[in-house]
Coordinates of C-alpha atoms in Angstrom, one line a residue:
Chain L
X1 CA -6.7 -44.7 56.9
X2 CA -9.8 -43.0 55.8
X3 CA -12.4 -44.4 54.4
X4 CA -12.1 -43.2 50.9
X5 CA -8.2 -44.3 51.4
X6 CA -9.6 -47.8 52.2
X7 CA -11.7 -47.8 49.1
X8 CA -9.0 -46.4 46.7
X9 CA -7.1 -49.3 48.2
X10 CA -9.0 -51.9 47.0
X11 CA -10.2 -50.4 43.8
X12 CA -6.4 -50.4 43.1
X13 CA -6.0 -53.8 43.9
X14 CA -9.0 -55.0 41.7
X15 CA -7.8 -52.9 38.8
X16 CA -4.7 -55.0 39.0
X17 CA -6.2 -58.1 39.3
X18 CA -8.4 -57.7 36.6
X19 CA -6.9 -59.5 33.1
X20 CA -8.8 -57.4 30.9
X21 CA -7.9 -53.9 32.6
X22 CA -4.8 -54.9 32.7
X23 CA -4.6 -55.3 28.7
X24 CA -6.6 -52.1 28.0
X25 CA -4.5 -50.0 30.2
X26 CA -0.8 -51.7 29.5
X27 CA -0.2 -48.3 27.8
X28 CA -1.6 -45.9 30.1
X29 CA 1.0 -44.3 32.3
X30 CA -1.0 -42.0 34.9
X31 CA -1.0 -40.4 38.0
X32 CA -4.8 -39.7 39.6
X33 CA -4.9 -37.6 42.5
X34 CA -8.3 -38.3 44.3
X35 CA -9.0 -35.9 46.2
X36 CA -12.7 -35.0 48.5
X37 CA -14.2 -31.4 48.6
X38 CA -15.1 -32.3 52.3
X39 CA -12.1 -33.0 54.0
X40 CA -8.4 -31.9 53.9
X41 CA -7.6 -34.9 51.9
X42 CA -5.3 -36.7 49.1
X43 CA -5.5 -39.4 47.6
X44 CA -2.8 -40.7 44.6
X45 CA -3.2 -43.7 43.0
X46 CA -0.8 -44.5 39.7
X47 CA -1.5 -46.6 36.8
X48 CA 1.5 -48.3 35.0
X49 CA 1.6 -50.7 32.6
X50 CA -1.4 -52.3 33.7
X51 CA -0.9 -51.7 37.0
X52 CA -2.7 -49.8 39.7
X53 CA -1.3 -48.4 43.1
X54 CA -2.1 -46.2 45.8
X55 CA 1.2 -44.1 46.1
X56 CA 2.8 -41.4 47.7
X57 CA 2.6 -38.0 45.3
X58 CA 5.5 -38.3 43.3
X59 CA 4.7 -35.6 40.5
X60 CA 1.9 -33.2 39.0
X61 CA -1.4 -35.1 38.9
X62 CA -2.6 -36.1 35.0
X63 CA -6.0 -36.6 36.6
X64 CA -8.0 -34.7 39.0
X65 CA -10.8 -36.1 40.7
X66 CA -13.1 -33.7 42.8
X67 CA -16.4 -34.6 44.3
X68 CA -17.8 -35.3 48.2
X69 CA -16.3 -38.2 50.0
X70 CA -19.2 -40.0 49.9
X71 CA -19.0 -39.6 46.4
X72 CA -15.8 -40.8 45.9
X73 CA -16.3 -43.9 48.1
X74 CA -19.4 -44.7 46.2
X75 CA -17.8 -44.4 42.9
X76 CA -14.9 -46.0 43.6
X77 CA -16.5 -48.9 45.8
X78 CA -18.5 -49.6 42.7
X79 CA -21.8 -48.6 44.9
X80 CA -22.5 -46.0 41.6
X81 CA -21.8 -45.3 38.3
X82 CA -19.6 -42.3 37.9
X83 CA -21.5 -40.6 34.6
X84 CA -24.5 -39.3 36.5
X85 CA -22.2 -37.3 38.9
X86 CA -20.2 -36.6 36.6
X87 CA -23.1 -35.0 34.5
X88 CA -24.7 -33.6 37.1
X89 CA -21.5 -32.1 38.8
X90 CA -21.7 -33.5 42.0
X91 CA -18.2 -35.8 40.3
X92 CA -15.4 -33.2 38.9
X93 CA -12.6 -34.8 36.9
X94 CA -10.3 -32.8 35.3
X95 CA -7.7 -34.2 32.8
X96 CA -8.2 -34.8 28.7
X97 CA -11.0 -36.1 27.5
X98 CA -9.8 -39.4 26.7
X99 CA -8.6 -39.9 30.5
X100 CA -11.6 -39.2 31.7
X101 CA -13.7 -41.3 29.7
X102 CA -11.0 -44.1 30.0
X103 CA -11.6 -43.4 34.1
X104 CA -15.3 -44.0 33.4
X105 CA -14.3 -47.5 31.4
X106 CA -12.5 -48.4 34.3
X107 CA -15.2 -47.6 37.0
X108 CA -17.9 -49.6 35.1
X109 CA -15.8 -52.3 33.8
X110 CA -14.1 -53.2 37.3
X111 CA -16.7 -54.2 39.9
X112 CA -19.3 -57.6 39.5
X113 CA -16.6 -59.6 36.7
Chain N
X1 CA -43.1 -36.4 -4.7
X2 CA -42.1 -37.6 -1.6
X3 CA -39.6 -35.3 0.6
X4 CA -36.9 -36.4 3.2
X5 CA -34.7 -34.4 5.4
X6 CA -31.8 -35.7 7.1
X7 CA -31.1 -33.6 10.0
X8 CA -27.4 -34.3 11.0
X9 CA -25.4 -33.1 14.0
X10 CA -22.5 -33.7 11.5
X11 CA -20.5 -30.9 8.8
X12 CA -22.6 -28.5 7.0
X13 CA -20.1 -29.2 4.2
X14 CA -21.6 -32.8 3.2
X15 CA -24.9 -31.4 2.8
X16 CA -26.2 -32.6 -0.3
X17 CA -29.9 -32.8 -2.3
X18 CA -30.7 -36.2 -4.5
X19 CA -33.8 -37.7 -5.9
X20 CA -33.8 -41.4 -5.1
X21 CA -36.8 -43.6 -7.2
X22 CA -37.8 -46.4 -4.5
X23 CA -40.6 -48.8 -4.4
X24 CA -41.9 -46.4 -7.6
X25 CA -42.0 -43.8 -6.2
X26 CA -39.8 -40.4 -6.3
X27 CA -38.2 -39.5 -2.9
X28 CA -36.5 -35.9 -2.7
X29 CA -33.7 -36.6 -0.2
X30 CA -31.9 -33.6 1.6
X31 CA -29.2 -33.6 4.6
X32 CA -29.0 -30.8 6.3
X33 CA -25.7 -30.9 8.6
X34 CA -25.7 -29.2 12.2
X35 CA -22.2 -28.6 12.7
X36 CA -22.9 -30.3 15.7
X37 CA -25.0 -28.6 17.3
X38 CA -28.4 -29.8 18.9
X39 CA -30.1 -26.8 19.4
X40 CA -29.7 -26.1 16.2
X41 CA -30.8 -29.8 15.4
X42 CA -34.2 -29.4 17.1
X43 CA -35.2 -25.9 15.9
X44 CA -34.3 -27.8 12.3
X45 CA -36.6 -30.8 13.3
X46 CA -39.6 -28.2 15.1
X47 CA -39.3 -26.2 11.7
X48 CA -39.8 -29.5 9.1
X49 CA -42.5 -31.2 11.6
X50 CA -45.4 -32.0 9.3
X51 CA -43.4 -30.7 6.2
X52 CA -41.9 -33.5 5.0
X53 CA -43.0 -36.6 4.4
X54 CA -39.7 -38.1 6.8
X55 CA -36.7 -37.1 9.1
X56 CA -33.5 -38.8 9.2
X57 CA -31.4 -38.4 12.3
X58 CA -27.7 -38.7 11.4
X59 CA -24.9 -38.3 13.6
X60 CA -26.6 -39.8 16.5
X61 CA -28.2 -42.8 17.2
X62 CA -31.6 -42.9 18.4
X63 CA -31.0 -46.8 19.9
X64 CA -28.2 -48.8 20.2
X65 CA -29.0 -52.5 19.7
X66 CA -26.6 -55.0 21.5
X67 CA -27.5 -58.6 20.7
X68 CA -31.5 -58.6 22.6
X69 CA -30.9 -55.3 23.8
X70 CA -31.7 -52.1 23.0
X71 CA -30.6 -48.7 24.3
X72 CA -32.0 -45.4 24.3
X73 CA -29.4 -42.6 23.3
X74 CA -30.9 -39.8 25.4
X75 CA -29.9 -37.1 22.4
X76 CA -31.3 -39.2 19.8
X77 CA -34.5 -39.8 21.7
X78 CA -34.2 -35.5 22.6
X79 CA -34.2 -34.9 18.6
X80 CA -36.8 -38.0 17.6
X81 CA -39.1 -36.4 20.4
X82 CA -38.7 -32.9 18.7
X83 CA -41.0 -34.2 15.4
X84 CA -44.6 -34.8 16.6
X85 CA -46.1 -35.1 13.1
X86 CA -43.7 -36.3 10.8
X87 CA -41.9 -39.9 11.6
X88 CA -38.3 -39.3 12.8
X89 CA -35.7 -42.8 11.9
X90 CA -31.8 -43.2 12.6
X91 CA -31.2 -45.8 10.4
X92 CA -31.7 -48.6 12.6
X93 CA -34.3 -50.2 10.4
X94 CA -31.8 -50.2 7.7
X95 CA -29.0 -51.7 9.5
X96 CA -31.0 -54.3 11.4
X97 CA -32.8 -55.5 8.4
X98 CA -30.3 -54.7 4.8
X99 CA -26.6 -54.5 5.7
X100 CA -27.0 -58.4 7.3
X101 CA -28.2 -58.8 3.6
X102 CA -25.6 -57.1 1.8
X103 CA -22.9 -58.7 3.9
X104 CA -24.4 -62.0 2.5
X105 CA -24.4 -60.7 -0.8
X106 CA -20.8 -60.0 -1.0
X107 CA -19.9 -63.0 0.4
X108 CA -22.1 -64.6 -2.0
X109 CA -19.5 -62.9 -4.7
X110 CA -16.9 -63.9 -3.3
X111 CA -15.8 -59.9 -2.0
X112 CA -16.3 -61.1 1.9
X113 CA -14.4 -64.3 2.6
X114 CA -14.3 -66.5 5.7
X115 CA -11.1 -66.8 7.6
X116 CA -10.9 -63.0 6.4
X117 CA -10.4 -60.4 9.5
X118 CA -13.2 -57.9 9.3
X119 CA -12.3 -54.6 11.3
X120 CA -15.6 -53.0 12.7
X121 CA -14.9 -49.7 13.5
X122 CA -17.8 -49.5 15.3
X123 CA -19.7 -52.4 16.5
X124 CA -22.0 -51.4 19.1
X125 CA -23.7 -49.1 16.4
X126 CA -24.5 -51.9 13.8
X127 CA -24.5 -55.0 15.4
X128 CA -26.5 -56.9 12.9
X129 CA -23.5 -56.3 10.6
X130 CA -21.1 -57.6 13.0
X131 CA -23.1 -60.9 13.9
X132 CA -23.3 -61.0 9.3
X133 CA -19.4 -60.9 9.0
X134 CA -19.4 -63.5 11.6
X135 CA -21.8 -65.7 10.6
X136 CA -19.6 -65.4 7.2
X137 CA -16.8 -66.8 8.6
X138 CA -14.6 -63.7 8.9
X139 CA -12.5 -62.9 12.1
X140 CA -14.4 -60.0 13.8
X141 CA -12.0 -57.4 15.6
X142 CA -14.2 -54.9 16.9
X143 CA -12.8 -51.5 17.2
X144 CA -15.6 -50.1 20.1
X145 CA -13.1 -48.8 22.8
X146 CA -10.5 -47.9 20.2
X147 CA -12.1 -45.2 17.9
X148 CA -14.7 -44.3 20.7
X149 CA -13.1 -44.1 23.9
X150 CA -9.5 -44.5 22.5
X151 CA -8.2 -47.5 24.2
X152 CA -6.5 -49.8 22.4
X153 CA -8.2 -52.7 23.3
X154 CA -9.8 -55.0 20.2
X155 CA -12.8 -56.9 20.7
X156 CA -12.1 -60.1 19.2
X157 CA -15.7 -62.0 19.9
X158 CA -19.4 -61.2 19.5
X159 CA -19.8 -62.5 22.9
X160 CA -17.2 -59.9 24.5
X161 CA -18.7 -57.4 22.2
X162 CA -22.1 -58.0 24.3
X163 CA -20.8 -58.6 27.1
X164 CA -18.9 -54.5 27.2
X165 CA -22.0 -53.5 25.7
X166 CA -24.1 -54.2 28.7
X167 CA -21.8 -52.8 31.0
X168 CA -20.8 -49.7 29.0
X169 CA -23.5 -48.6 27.2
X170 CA -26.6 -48.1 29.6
X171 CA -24.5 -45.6 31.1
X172 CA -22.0 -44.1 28.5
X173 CA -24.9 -43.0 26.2
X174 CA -25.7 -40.6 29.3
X175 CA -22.3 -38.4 28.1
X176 CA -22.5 -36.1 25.4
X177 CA -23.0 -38.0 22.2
X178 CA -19.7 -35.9 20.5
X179 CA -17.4 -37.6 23.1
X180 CA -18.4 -40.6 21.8
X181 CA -18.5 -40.1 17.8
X182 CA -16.9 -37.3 15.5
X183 CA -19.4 -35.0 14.8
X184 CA -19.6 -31.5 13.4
X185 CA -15.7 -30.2 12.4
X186 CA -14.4 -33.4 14.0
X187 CA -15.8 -35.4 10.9
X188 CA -13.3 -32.8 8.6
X189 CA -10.2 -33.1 11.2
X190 CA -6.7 -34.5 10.0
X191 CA -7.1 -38.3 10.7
X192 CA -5.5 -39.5 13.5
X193 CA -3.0 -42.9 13.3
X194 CA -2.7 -43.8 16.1
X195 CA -4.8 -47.7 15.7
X196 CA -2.9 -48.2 12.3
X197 CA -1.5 -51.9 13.5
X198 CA -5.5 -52.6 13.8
X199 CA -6.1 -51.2 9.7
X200 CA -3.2 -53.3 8.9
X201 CA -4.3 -56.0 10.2
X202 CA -7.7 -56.3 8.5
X203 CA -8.2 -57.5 5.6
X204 CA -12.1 -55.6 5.3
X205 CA -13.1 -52.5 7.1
X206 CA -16.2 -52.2 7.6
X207 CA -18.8 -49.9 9.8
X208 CA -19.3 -45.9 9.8
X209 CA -17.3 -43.5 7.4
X210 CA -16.6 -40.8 10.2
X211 CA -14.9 -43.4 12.5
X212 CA -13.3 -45.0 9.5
X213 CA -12.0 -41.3 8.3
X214 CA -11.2 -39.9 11.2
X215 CA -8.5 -42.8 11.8
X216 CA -7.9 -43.5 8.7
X217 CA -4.2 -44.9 7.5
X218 CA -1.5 -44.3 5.2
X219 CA -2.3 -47.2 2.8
X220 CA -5.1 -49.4 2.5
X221 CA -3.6 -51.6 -0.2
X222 CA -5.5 -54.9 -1.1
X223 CA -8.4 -54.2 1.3
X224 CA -12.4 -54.5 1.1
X225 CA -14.2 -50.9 3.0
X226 CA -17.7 -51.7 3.6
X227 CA -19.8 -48.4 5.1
X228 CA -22.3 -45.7 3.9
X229 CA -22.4 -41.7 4.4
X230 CA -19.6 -41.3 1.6
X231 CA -18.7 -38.5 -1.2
X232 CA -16.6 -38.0 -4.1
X233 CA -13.8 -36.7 -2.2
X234 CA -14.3 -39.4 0.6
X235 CA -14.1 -42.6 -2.1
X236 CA -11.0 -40.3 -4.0
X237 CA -9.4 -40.6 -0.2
X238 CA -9.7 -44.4 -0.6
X239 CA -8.5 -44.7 -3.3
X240 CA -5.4 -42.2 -3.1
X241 CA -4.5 -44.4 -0.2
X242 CA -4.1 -48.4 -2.1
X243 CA -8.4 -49.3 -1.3
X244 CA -9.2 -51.9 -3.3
X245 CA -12.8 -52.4 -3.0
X246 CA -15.4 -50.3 -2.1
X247 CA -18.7 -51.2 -1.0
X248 CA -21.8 -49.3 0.7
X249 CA -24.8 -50.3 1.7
X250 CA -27.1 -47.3 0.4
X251 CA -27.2 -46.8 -3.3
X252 CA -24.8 -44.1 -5.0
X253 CA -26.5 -41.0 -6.0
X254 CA -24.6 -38.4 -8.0
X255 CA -21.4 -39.6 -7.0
X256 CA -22.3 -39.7 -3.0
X257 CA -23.9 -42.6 -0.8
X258 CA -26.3 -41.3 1.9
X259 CA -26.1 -42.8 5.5
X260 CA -28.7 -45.6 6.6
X261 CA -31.1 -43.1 8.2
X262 CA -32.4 -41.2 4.4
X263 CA -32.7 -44.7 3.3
X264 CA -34.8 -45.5 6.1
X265 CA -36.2 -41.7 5.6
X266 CA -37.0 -42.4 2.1
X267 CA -38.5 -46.0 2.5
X268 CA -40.9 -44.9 5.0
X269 CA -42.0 -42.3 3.0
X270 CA -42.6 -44.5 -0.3
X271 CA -44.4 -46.9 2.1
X272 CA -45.9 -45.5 5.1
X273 CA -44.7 -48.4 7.0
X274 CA -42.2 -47.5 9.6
X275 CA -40.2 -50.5 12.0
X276 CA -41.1 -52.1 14.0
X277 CA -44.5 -52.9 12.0
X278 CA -44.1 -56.4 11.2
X279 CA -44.4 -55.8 7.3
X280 CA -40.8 -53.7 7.7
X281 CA -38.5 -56.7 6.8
X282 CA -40.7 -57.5 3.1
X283 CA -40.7 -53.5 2.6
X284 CA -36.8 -53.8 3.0
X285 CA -36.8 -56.6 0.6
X286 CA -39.5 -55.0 -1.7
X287 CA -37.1 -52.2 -2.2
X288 CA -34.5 -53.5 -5.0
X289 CA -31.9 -52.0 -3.1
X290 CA -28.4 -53.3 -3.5
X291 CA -24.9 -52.8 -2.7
X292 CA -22.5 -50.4 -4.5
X293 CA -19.3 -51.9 -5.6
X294 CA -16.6 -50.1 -6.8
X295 CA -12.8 -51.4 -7.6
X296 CA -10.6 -49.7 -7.9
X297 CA -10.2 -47.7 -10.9
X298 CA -7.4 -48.0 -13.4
X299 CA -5.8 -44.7 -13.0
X300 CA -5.1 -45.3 -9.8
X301 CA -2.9 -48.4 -10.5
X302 CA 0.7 -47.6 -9.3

């Protein structure tokens, strides 16, 4: 697996652990494709009642998210923030507004609890 | 007299004039609403630079204080930076310094109760208020990540409340302030009900009209709103809906309340003194300002 793959691995895994994402997103049915500028790549990870999973596509994406891989690993790994990149560009996520500032929730809420 | 502008990134159709008397002295207060736009907010603050005696910033935030923090709102500092004469506020002096008071004063008359749950629509924006309703002894459910980012996830603690604050808000005060809060013709759109349960749970609702319009439910029967920034037609929505008490913290003036920053506007203008300068707090206190309390009126009575 690549190593964006690995990381969206574990980020799923820590979204799932964590009580309090868990409870702020027990109502948030979405699928994210993840996907690198960079490389012929895709990434889907699902969110269901509270739950996050790296899945197979099964469906339209509700969320695009665009970027380098090194981007993506960094954002996802919790190495950076995702609202600098996603200012300046370098992080593209397309979906409504509320998903992608619930995505940003996420990113900063999940890593160092 | 003394002149003050409010320059808000908010409708152009609550722009009002008023003459406010404070600390004896006459203060012509003026909003002037953006329609949310910035540019048209800092060619606003260029043009009144050394033309008034003060500048309000409203719909923005220059800072955000969480507990000992404080953090700079990059389009609040943009706008304060615009003004190199006059003295630019957001209301911060206010809120730090007179809603603790006034939420002491109404549970001093009995309005605020402990055991109570106090709904803060917005707590990250006037935390002072939030740590007054729960040093009164009301139940705090904090409304941050519901009306601003639209999860439905109450903050139930002062502690949580700082604790999401100093993860969140060092880096979501880098997006564009209007994904944040309803400005321009988002403060006039249809409200949305989405966080009812949360309303109907609360016995007081309390923090910034916008927020408190924009999700705003069917009834509000038997309930205490405590916020600023309103007008007729705002307090005739309250009331339409079952509001029992109303309360702001900025004194009524021809039938509207201004927000916290033309108070602060119009108390540095009377006084020259601007926060931090330790003589702020006695200037607040100096001012004779008190809450506006309204019940509801008869002719509303079902």
């Amino acid at each position: 697996m690549s190593a964006l793959g690995d990381t969206l691995g574990r980020f799923a895994e820590a979204c799932s652990r964590n009580q309090r994402l868990q409870q702020m997103n027990r109502d948030w049915d979405r699928l994210i494709l993840v996907q690198p500028d960079d490389a012929d790549d895709q990434h889907w990870v699902r969110y269901h009642e509270g739950v996050a999973a790296v899945v197979a596509k099964d469906g339209d994406p509700d969320l695009i998210v665009e970027g380098a891989s090194d981007v993506l690993v960094s954002i996802f790994s919790g190495a950076s923030t995702p609202t600098e990149p996603y200012m300046s560009g370098d992080l593209r996520v397309r979906g409504s507004q509320d998903d992608v500032m619930r995505l940003d929730v996420i990113a900063l809420l999940i890593w160092g609890e | 007299m003394k002149t003050v502008v409010s320059v808000s990134l908010g409708s152009s159709r609550r722009d009002h004039a008023a003459v406010l008397t404070i600390l004896g002295e006459d203060v012509q207060l003026a909003r002037r609403g953006m329609d949310g736009s910035i540019e048209r907010a800092l060619d606003t603050i260029h043009a009144l630079d050394g033309h008034v005696d003060a500048l309000g910033l409203g719909g923005v935030d220059r800072w955000l204080t969480v507990g000992p923090r404080r953090y700079t709102v990059p389009t609040g500092e943009r706008l304060a930076q615009a003004a190199t004469a006059t003295p630019v506020v957001d209301g911060t002096g206010i809120k730090s310094v007179w809603e603790p008071m006034v939420v002491q004063r109404l549970a001093a008359d009995g309005i605020l109760q402990a055991g109570q749950t106090a709904l803060m629509v917005s707590a990250l924006d006037r935390y002072p208020m939030a740590a007054a309703l729960d040093a009164a002894g009301l139940h705090l459910v904090c409304g941050d990540l519901m009306f601003s980012a639209r999860i439905n996830y109450p903050i139930r603690t002062l502690a949580e409340l700082q604790e999401l604050g100093d993860r969140l808000v060092p880096e979501m005060v880098k997006l564009p302030f209007q994904q944040l809060y309803p400005v321009g013709g988002d403060q006039d759109a249809v409200p949305d009900p989405r966080f009812v349960s949360h309303f109907e749970e609360a016995d007081v609702v309390a923090g910034d009209f916008h927020f408190i319009r924009r999700y705003l439910p069917g009834r509000l029967d038997g309930k205490v709103v405590l916020t600023t920034t309103t007008t007729t037609t705002d307090v005739d929505l309250l009331w339409s809906r079952g509001l029992s008490i109303m309360a702001t913290t900025s004194p009524q003036l021809d039938g509207r309340t201004f927000g916290t920053n033309v108070l602060e506007a119009a108390l540095v203008a009377a006084s020259g003194v601007q926060a931090p300068d330790p003589r702020w707090d006695d200037i607040v206190r100096a001012a004779g300002l008190a809450p506006f309390v309204r019940r509801r009126p008869a002719r509303e009575h079902a």
